[in-house]
Coordinates of C-alpha atoms and ligand atoms in Angstrom, one line a residue:
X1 CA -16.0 -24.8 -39.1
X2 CA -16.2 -21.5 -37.0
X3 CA -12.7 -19.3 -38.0
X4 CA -12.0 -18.0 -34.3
X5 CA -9.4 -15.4 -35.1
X6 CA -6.5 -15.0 -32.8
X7 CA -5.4 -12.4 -31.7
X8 CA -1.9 -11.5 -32.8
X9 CA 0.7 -10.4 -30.2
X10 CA 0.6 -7.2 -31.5
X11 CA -3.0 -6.7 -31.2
X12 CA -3.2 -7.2 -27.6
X13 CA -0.3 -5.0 -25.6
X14 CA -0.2 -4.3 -22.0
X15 CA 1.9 -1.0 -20.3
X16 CA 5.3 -2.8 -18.3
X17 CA 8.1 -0.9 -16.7
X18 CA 11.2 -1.8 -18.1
X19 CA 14.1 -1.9 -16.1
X20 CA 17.9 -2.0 -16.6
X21 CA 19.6 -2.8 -13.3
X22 CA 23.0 -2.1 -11.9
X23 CA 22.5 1.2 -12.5
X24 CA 23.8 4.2 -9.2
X25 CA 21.2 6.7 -8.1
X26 CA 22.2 10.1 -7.0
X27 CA 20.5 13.4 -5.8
X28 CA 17.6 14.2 -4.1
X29 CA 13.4 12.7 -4.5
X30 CA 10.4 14.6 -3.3
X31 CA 7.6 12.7 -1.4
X32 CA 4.3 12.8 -2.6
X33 CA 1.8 13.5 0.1
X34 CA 0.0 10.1 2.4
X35 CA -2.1 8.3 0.8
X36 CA -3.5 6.4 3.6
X37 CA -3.7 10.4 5.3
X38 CA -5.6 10.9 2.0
X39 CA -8.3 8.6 1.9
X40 CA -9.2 8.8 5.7
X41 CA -9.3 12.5 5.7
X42 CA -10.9 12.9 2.1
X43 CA -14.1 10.4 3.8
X44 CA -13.5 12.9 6.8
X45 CA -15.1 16.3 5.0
X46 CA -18.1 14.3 4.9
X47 CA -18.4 15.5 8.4
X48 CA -18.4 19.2 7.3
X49 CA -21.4 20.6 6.1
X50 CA -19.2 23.8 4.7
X51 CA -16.2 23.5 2.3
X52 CA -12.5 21.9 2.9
X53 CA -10.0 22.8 1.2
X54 CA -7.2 20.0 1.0
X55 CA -3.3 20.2 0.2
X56 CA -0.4 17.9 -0.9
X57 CA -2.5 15.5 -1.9
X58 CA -0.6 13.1 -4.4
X59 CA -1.6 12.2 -8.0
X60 CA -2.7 8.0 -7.8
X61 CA -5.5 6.4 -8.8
X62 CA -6.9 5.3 -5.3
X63 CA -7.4 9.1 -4.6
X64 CA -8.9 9.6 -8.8
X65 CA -11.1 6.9 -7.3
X66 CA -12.2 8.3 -3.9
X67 CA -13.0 11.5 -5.9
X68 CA -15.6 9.3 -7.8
X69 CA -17.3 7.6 -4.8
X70 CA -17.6 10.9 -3.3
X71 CA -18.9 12.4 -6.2
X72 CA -21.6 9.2 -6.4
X73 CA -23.1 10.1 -3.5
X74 CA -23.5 14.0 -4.1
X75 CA -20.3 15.6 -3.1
X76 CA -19.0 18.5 -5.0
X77 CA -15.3 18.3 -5.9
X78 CA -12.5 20.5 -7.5
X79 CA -9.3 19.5 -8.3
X80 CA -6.4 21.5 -8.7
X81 CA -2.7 19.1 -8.9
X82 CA -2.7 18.7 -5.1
X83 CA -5.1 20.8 -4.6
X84 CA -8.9 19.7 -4.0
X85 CA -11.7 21.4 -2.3
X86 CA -14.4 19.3 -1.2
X87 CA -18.6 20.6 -0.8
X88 CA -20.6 18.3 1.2
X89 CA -23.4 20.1 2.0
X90 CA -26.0 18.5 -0.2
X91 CA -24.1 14.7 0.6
X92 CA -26.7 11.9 -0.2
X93 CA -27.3 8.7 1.9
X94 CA -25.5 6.0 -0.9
X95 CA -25.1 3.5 -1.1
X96 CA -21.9 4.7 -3.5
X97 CA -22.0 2.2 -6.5
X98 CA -20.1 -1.2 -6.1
X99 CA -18.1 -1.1 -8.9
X100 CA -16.3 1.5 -7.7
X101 CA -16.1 0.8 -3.8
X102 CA -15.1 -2.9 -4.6
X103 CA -11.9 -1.3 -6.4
X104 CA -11.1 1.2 -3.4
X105 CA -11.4 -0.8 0.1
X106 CA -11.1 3.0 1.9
X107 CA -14.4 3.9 -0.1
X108 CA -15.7 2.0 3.2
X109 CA -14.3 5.3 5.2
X110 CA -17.2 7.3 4.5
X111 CA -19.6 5.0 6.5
X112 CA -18.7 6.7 9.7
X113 CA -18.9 10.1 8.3
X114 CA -22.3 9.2 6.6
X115 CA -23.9 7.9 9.8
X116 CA -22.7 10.7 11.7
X117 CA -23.8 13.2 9.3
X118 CA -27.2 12.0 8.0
X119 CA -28.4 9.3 10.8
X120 CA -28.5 6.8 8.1
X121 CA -26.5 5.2 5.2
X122 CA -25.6 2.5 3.0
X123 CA -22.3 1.0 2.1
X124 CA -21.5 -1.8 0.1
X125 CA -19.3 -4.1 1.5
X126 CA -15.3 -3.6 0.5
X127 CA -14.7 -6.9 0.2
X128 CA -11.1 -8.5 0.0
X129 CA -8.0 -8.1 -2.1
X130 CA -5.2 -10.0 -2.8
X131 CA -3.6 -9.7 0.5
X132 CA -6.3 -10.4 2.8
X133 CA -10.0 -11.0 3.6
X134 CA -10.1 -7.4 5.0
X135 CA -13.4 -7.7 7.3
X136 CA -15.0 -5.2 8.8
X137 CA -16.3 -6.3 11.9
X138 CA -14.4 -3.8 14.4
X139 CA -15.7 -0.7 12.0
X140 CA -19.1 -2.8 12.7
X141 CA -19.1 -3.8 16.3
X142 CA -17.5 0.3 17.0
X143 CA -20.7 2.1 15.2
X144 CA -23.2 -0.7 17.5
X145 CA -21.7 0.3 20.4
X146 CA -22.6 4.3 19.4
X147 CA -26.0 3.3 19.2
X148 CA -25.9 2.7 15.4
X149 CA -28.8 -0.2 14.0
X150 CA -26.1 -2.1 11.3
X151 CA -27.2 -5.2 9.5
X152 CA -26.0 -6.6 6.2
X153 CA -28.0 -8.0 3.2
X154 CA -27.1 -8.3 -0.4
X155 CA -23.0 -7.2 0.1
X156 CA -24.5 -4.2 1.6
X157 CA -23.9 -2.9 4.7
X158 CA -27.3 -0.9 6.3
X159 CA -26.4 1.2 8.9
X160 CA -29.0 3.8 10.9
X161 CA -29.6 5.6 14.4
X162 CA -33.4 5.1 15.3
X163 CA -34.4 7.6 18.5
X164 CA -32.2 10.3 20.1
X165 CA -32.5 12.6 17.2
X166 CA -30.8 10.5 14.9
X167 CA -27.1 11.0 16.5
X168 CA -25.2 8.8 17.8
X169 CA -24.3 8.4 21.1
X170 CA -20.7 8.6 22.6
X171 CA -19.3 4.8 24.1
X172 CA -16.5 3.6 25.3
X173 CA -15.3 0.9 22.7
X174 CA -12.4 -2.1 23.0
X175 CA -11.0 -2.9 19.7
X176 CA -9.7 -6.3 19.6
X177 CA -7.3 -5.4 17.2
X178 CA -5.6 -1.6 16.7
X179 CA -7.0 -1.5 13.0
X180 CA -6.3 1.8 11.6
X181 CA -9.3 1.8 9.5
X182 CA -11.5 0.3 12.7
X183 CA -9.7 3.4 14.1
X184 CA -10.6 6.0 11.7
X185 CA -14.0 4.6 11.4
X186 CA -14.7 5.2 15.1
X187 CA -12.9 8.8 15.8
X188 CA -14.9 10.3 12.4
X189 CA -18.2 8.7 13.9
X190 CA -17.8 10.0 17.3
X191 CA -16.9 14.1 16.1
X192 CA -20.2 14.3 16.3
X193 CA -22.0 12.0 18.7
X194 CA -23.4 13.0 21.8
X195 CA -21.2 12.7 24.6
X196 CA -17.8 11.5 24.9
X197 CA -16.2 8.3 22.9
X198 CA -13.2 6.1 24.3
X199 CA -11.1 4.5 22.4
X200 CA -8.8 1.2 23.5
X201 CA -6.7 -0.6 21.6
X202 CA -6.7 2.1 19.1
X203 CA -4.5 2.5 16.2
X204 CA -1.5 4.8 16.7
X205 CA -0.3 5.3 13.0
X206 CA 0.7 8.8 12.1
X207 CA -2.1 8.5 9.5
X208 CA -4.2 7.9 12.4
X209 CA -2.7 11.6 13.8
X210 CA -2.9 13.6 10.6
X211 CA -7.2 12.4 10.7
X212 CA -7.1 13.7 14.1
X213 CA -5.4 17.0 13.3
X214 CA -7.9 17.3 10.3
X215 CA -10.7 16.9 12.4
X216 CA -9.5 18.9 15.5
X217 CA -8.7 22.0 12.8
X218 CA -12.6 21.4 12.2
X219 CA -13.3 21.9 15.7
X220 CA -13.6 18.3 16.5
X221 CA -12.5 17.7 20.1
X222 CA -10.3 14.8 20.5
X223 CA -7.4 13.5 22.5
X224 CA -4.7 10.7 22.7
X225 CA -4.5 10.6 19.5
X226 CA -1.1 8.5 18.3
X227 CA -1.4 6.5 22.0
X228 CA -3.9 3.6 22.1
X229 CA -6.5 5.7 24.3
X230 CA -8.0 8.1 22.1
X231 CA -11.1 10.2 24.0
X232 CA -13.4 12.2 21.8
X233 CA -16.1 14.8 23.1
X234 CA -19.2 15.1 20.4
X235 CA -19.9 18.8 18.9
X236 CA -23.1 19.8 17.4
X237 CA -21.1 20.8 14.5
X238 CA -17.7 20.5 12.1
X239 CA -16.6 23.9 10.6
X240 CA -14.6 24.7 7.2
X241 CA -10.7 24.0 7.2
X242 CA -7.6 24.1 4.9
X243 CA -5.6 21.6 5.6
X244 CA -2.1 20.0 4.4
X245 CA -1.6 16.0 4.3
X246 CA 1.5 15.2 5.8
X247 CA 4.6 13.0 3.6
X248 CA 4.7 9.6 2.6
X249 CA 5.9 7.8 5.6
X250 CA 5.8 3.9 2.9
X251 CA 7.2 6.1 -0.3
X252 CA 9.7 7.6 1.4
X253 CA 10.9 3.8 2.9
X254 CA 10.1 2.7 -0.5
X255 CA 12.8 5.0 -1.9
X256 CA 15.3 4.6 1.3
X257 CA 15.3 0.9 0.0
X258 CA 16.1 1.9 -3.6
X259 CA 18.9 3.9 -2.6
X260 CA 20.6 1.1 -0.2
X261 CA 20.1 -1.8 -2.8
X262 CA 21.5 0.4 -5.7
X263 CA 24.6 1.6 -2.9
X264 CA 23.3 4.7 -3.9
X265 CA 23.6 8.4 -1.6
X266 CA 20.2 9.9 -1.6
X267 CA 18.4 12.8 0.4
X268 CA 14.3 12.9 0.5
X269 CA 12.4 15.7 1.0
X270 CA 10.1 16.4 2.6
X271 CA 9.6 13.5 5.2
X272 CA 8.5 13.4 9.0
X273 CA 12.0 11.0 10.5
X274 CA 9.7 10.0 13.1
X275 CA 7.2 8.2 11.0
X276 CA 10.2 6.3 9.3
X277 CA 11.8 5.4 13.1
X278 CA 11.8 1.5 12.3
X279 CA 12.4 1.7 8.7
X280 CA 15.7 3.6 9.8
X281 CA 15.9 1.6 12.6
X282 CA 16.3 -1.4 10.2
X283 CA 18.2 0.0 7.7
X284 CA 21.2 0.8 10.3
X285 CA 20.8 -2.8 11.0
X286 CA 21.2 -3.9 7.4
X287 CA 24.1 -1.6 7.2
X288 CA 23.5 1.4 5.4
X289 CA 23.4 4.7 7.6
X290 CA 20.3 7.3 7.2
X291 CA 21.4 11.0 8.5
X292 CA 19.1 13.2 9.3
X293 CA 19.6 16.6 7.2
X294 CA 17.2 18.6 8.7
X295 CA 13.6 18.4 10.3
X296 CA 11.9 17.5 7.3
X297 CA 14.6 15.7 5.0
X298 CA 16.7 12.4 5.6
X299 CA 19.7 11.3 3.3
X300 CA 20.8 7.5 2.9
X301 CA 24.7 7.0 3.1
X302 CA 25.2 3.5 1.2
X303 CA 26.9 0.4 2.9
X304 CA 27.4 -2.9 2.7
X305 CA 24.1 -4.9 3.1
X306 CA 23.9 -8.0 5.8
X307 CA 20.8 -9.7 6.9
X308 CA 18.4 -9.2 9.7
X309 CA 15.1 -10.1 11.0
X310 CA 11.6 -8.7 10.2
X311 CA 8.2 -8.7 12.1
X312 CA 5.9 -6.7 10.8
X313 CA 3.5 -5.1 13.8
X314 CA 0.8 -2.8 14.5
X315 CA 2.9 0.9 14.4
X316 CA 5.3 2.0 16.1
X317 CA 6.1 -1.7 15.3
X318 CA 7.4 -2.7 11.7
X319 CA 5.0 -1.2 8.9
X320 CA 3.5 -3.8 6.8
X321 CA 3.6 -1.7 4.2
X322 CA 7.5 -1.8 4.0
X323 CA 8.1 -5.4 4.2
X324 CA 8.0 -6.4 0.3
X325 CA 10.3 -3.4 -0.3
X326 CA 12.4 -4.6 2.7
X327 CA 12.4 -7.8 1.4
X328 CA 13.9 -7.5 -2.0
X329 CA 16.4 -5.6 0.0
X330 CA 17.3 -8.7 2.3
X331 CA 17.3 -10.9 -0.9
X332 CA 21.0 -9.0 -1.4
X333 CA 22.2 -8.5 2.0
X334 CA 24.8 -10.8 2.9
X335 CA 23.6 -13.7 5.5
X336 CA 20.4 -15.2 6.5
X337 CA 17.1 -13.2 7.6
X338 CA 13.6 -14.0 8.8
X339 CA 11.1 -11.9 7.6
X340 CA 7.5 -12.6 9.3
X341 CA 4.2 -10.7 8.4
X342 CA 2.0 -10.7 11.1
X343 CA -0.6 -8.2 10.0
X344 CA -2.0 -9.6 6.7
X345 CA -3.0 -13.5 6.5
X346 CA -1.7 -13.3 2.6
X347 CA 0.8 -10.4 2.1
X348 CA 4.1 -12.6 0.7
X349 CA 3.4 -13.0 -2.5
X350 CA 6.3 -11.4 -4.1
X351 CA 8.3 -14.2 -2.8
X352 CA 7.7 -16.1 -5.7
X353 CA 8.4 -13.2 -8.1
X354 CA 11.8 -12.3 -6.4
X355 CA 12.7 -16.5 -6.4
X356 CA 12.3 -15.8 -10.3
X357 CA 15.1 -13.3 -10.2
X358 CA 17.1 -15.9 -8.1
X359 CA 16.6 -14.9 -4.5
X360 CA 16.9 -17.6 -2.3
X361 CA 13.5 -17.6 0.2
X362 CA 11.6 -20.2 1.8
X363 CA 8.2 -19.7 2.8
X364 CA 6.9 -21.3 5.8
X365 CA 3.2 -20.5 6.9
X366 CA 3.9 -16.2 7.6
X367 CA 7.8 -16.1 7.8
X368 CA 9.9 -16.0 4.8
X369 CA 13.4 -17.9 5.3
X370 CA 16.0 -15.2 3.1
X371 CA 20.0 -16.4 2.1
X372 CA 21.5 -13.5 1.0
X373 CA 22.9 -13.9 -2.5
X374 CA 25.6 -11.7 -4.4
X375 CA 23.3 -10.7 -7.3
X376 CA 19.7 -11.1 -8.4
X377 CA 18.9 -11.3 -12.4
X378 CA 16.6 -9.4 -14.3
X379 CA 13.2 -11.0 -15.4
X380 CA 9.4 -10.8 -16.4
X381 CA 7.6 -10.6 -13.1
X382 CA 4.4 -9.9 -12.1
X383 CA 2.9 -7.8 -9.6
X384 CA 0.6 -9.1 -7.0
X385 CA -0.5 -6.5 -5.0
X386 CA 0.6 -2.7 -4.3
X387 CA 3.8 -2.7 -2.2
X388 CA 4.8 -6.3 -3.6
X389 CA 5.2 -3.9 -6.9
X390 CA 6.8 -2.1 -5.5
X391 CA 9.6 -4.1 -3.9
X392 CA 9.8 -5.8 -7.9
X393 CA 10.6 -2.3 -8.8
X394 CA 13.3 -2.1 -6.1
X395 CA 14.8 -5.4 -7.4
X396 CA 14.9 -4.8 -10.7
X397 CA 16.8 -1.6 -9.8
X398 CA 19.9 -4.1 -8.5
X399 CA 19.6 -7.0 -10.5
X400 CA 22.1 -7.9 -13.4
X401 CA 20.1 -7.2 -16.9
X402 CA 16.6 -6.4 -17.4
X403 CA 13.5 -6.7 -15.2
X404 CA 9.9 -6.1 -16.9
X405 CA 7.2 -5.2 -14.1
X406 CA 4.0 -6.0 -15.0
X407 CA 0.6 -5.6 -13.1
X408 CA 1.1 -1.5 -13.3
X409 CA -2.2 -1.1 -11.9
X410 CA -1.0 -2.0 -8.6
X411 CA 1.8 0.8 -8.2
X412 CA -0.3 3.5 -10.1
X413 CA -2.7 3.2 -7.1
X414 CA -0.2 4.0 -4.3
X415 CA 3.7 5.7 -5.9
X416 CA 3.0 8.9 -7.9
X417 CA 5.4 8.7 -10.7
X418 CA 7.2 5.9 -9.6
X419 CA 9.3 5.7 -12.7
X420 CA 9.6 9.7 -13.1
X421 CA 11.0 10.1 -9.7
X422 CA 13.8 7.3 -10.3
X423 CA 14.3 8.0 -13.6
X424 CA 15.4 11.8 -12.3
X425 CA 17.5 10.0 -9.7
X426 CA 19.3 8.2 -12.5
X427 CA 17.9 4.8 -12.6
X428 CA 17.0 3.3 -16.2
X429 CA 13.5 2.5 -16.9
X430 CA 10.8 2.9 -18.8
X431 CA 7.4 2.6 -19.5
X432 CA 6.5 0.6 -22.4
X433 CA 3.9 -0.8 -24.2
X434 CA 4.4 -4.6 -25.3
X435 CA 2.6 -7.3 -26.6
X436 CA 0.6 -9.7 -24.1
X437 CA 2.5 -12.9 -24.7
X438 CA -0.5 -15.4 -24.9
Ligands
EPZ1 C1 -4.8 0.4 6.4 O1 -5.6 -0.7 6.0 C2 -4.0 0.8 5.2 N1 -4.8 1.2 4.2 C3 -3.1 -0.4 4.7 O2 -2.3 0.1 3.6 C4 -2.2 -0.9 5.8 O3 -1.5 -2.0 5.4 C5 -3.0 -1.2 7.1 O4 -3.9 -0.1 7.5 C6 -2.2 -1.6 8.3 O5 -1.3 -0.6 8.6 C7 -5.4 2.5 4.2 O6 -5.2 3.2 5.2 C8 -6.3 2.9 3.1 P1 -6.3 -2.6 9.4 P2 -6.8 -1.3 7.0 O7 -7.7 -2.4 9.6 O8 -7.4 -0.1 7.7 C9 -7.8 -6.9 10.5 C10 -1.3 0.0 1.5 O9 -0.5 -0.8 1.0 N2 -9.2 -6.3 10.6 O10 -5.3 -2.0 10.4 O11 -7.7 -2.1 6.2 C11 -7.4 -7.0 9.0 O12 -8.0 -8.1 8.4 C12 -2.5 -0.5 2.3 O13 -1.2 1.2 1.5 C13 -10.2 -7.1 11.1 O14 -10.1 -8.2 11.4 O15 -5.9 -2.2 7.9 C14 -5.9 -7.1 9.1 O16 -5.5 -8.4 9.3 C15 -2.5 -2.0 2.3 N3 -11.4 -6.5 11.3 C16 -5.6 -6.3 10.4 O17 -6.8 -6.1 11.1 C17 -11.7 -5.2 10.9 O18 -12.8 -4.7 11.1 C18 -5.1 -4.9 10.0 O19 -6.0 -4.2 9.3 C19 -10.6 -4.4 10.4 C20 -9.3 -5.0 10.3

C-alpha cells in the first residue's frame, strides 16, 4: 500500500493579513504614484529610441513584472526606489514570454509601441482574469485602421505594416467603447504614424492624461487629451524625457474609504482632488465630508454613514476601480443602497466574502442590493481579485474581532504597503504566516 504522506498544517503556510477591527485611524498617508499611469507610460518609452528617465513610480509587483517583460524583449532597465530609467534603443520584436504577459494584462501595452517603433511585432494574447474576459478587439480593430496587418494564431497576436516604409499611417478611428487601454493603445501607435490620428469615443481617465503628457514631453504632438476627441499629428521621432507619474487617484479613494468606515480624520498627500471628484462626490453623499487642504492634499472629516447608490461608468463617471472599496463601505451605512458595475461583466465577487462578515447584499445579474447593518464581524476571507482585496481590507478595518485576508497576491500587485501605511495610521494588522488549513 503506497504511504502518501500528508502534509501537516505546519508544513504548508501561506502569508494573510491579520486584522483587528474597531480600531480609529489618525494622521496623515502618502500616495504611492499611478499604477495604471505606470504601466501605460512604462510600455510608452518603447517609443523613444534615447533614455527616459521615470519618477514616483510605486513599489508593486505589476510594475516588478512590467520591468521583466520589458527586459524580455531587450530593454535596458535601472531601478532606483521610484526611480527607473528605461534604454530602448536596441528593443527586440517579442513576442515577450507568456508566462509573464499572462500574469500582467498591461504587458499587452507595448504592442502599440512595438508596431510603431519596429513595423512589426508579436504579442501574446493577455487573456482574462478574474473579473472579466478582457478582449482586445478595439486595441485590434484601432492598429487595422493605421494600416497595421494583425492576425492571431496560437494565443499570439502577429501584428506588421507591409509598404509605406514600415509606418503606420494616421486614421481616424471610432471606438465602440472608451477603453482606456483601447485608448492608450491607439495614442502610443499614432506618435509616430504618418499623418494625423483621430480619436472618438476615447477614454478620458487622468491616466489617459498623464500618457499624453509623457508623450507630448517627448515631443509627441497630441491634443484633446482628457475629452473624448483626442487628435494626434505623427513625428519622425520621440526624444529623451524625465518625467513624474502623477498620485494614486484608486489608493487614495482606497484610503478615503478606510478613514470613513473606521470614523477616522485623515489627510492624504499628495493627491490630484480632481481625479477623486466622484469618489468625493460620493462620500459627501454617504455622509462623511472631504476638505480640501491644499492643491495637492485632501483630509476626510468622519460622519455618520447612510446609504446611496452606485453606477460605476466610464470616467468622469464612477471608477470601477472604487466600487469593492465603496462597497464594504455601504455594507455599514445606515439604509438601503444599489450598487451596479457596469464596466466589468464579473467584478462583484467580494459580495460573497463581505456576506461572510454579515453584510446584508443581494446580487442580481450587475447590481448588488446593500441593507446597511450596525456592525460587520471579523472572519477568514478570501481575495478574489485586486480591489475586491482591497475593500476586505477596508472591512476588516470596522468589523467587531478579527478578519484574516487571504489571496495577498492580489493587493501586492496594485497598494504599496498596504499594511505599512495603515499600520502608521493606527490600524492593527499584520502580516503573518499561517498554516494552509487543508
Ligand atoms: C484599465 O483596464 C485599468 N488597468 C483597469 O484597472 C480599469 O478597471 C479599467 O481600465 C477601466 O477603468 C490598467 O490601466 C492597467 P478597458 P483596461 O479597456 O484598459 C472592454 C485595476 O484594478 N473592452 O477600459 O483593460 C472590457 O472588456 C485595473 O487597477 C473590450 O470589449 O480597461 C471592459 O468590459 C482593473 N475590448 C471595458 O471595455 C477591448 O479591446 C473596459 O475595459 C478593450 C476593452
Amino acid at each position: 500500500m503506497l504511504q502518501v504522506a500528508t502534509p501537516t498544517a505546519t508544513e504548508e503556510t501561506q502569508t494573510v493579513i491579520e486584522i483587528e477591527g474597531r480600531a480609529s485611524l489618525r494622521g496623515e498617508v502618502r500616495i504611492s504614484g499611478a499604477k495604471n499611469s505606470a504601466l501605460a507610460i512604462m510600455a510608452g518609452t518603447i517609443l523613444c529610441s534615447d533614455d527616459c528617465r521615470l519618477s514616483n513610480l510605486p513599489a508593486l509587483a505589476d510594475i516588478d513584472k512590467m520591468c521583466q517583460i520589458l527586459a524580455a524583449i531587450g530593454v535596458k532597465l535601472k531601478r532606483d526606489g521610484d526611480r527607473l530609467v528605461v534604454d530602448a534603443s536596441h528593443v527586440g520584436h517579442g513576442p515577450a514570454p507568456y508566462d509573464l504577459v499572462s500574469q500582467l494584462r498591461a504587458s499587452f501595452f507595448v504592442i502599440g509601441p512595438l508596431l510603431s517603433r519596429l513595423g512589426m511585432t508579436k504579442v501574446p494574447l493577455p487573456g482574462g482574469c478574474a473579473i472579466g474576459t478582457r478582449p482586445v478587439d478595439l486595441h485590434v480593430r484601432g492598429l487595422q485602421a493605421m494600416g497595421a496587418d494583425v492576425h492571431i494564431e496560437h494565443g499570439v497576436v502577429n501584428a506588421s505594416i507591409k509598404g509605406n516604409g514600415r509606418r503606420l499611417t494616421g486614421a481616424k478611428i471610432y471606438l465602440d467603447y472608451p477603453s482606456v487601454g483601447a485608448t492608450e493603445t491607439i495614442l502610443m501607435a499614432a506618435t509616430l504614424a504618418e499623418g494625423e490620428t483621430v480619436i472618438d469615443n476615447a477614454a478620458r481617465e487622468p491616466e489617459i492624461v498623464d500618457l499624453a503628457n509623457f508623450c507630448r514631453s517627448m515631443g509627441a504632438q497630441i491634443r484633446g487629451d482628457g475629452s473624448s476627441r483626442i487628435i494626434i499629428n505623427g513625428v519622425e521621432k520621440l526624444h529623451s524625457t524625465d518625467f513624474p507619474i502623477i498620485p494614486d487617484r484608486i489608493e487614495a479613494a482606497t484610503f478615503l474609504c478606510a478613514g470613513a468606515i473606521t470614523h477616522s480624520e485623515i489627510s492624504l498627500f499628495p493627491v490630484v482632488p480632481d481625479h477623486l471628484a466622484s469618489a468625493i462626490a460620493k462620500l459627501r453623499e454617504i455622509g462623511p465630508e472631504v476638505a480640501i487642504d491644499a492643491p495637492d492634499r485632501v483630509r476626510l472629516i468622519p460622519r455618520d454613514l447612510r446609504g446611496t447608490d452606485i453606477e460605476t461608468l466610464p470616467y468622469p463617471g464612477f471608477p470601477t476601480d472604487m466600487q469593492a472599496q465603496f462597497m464594504a463601505l455601504l455594507a455599514v451605512s445606515e439604509g438601503n443602497s444599489v450598487v451596479t458595475e457596469t464596466v466589468f461583466e464579473n467584478r462583484l465577487q467580494h459580495v460573497a466574502e463581505l456576506q461572510r462578515m454579515g453584510a446584508n447584499i443581494k446580487l442580481k445579474g450587475n447590481a448588488a442590493f446593500i441593507q446597511g447593518v450596525p456592525f460587520l464581524s471579523g472572519a477568514p476571507v478570501m481575495s478574489t481579485d485586486l480591489r475586491a482585496s482591497a475593500a476586505l481590507v477596508i472591512a476588516g478595518l470596522a468589523a467587531e474581532g478579527k478578519t484574516i485576508v487571504q489571496g495577498l497576491r492580489h493587493l501586492d500587485r496594485g497598494y504599496e504597503d498596504i499594511e505599512g501605511k495603515l499600520r502608521k495610521l493606527g490600524a492593527k494588522l499584520t502580516r503573518i504566516e499561517q498554516p494552509v488549513s487543508l
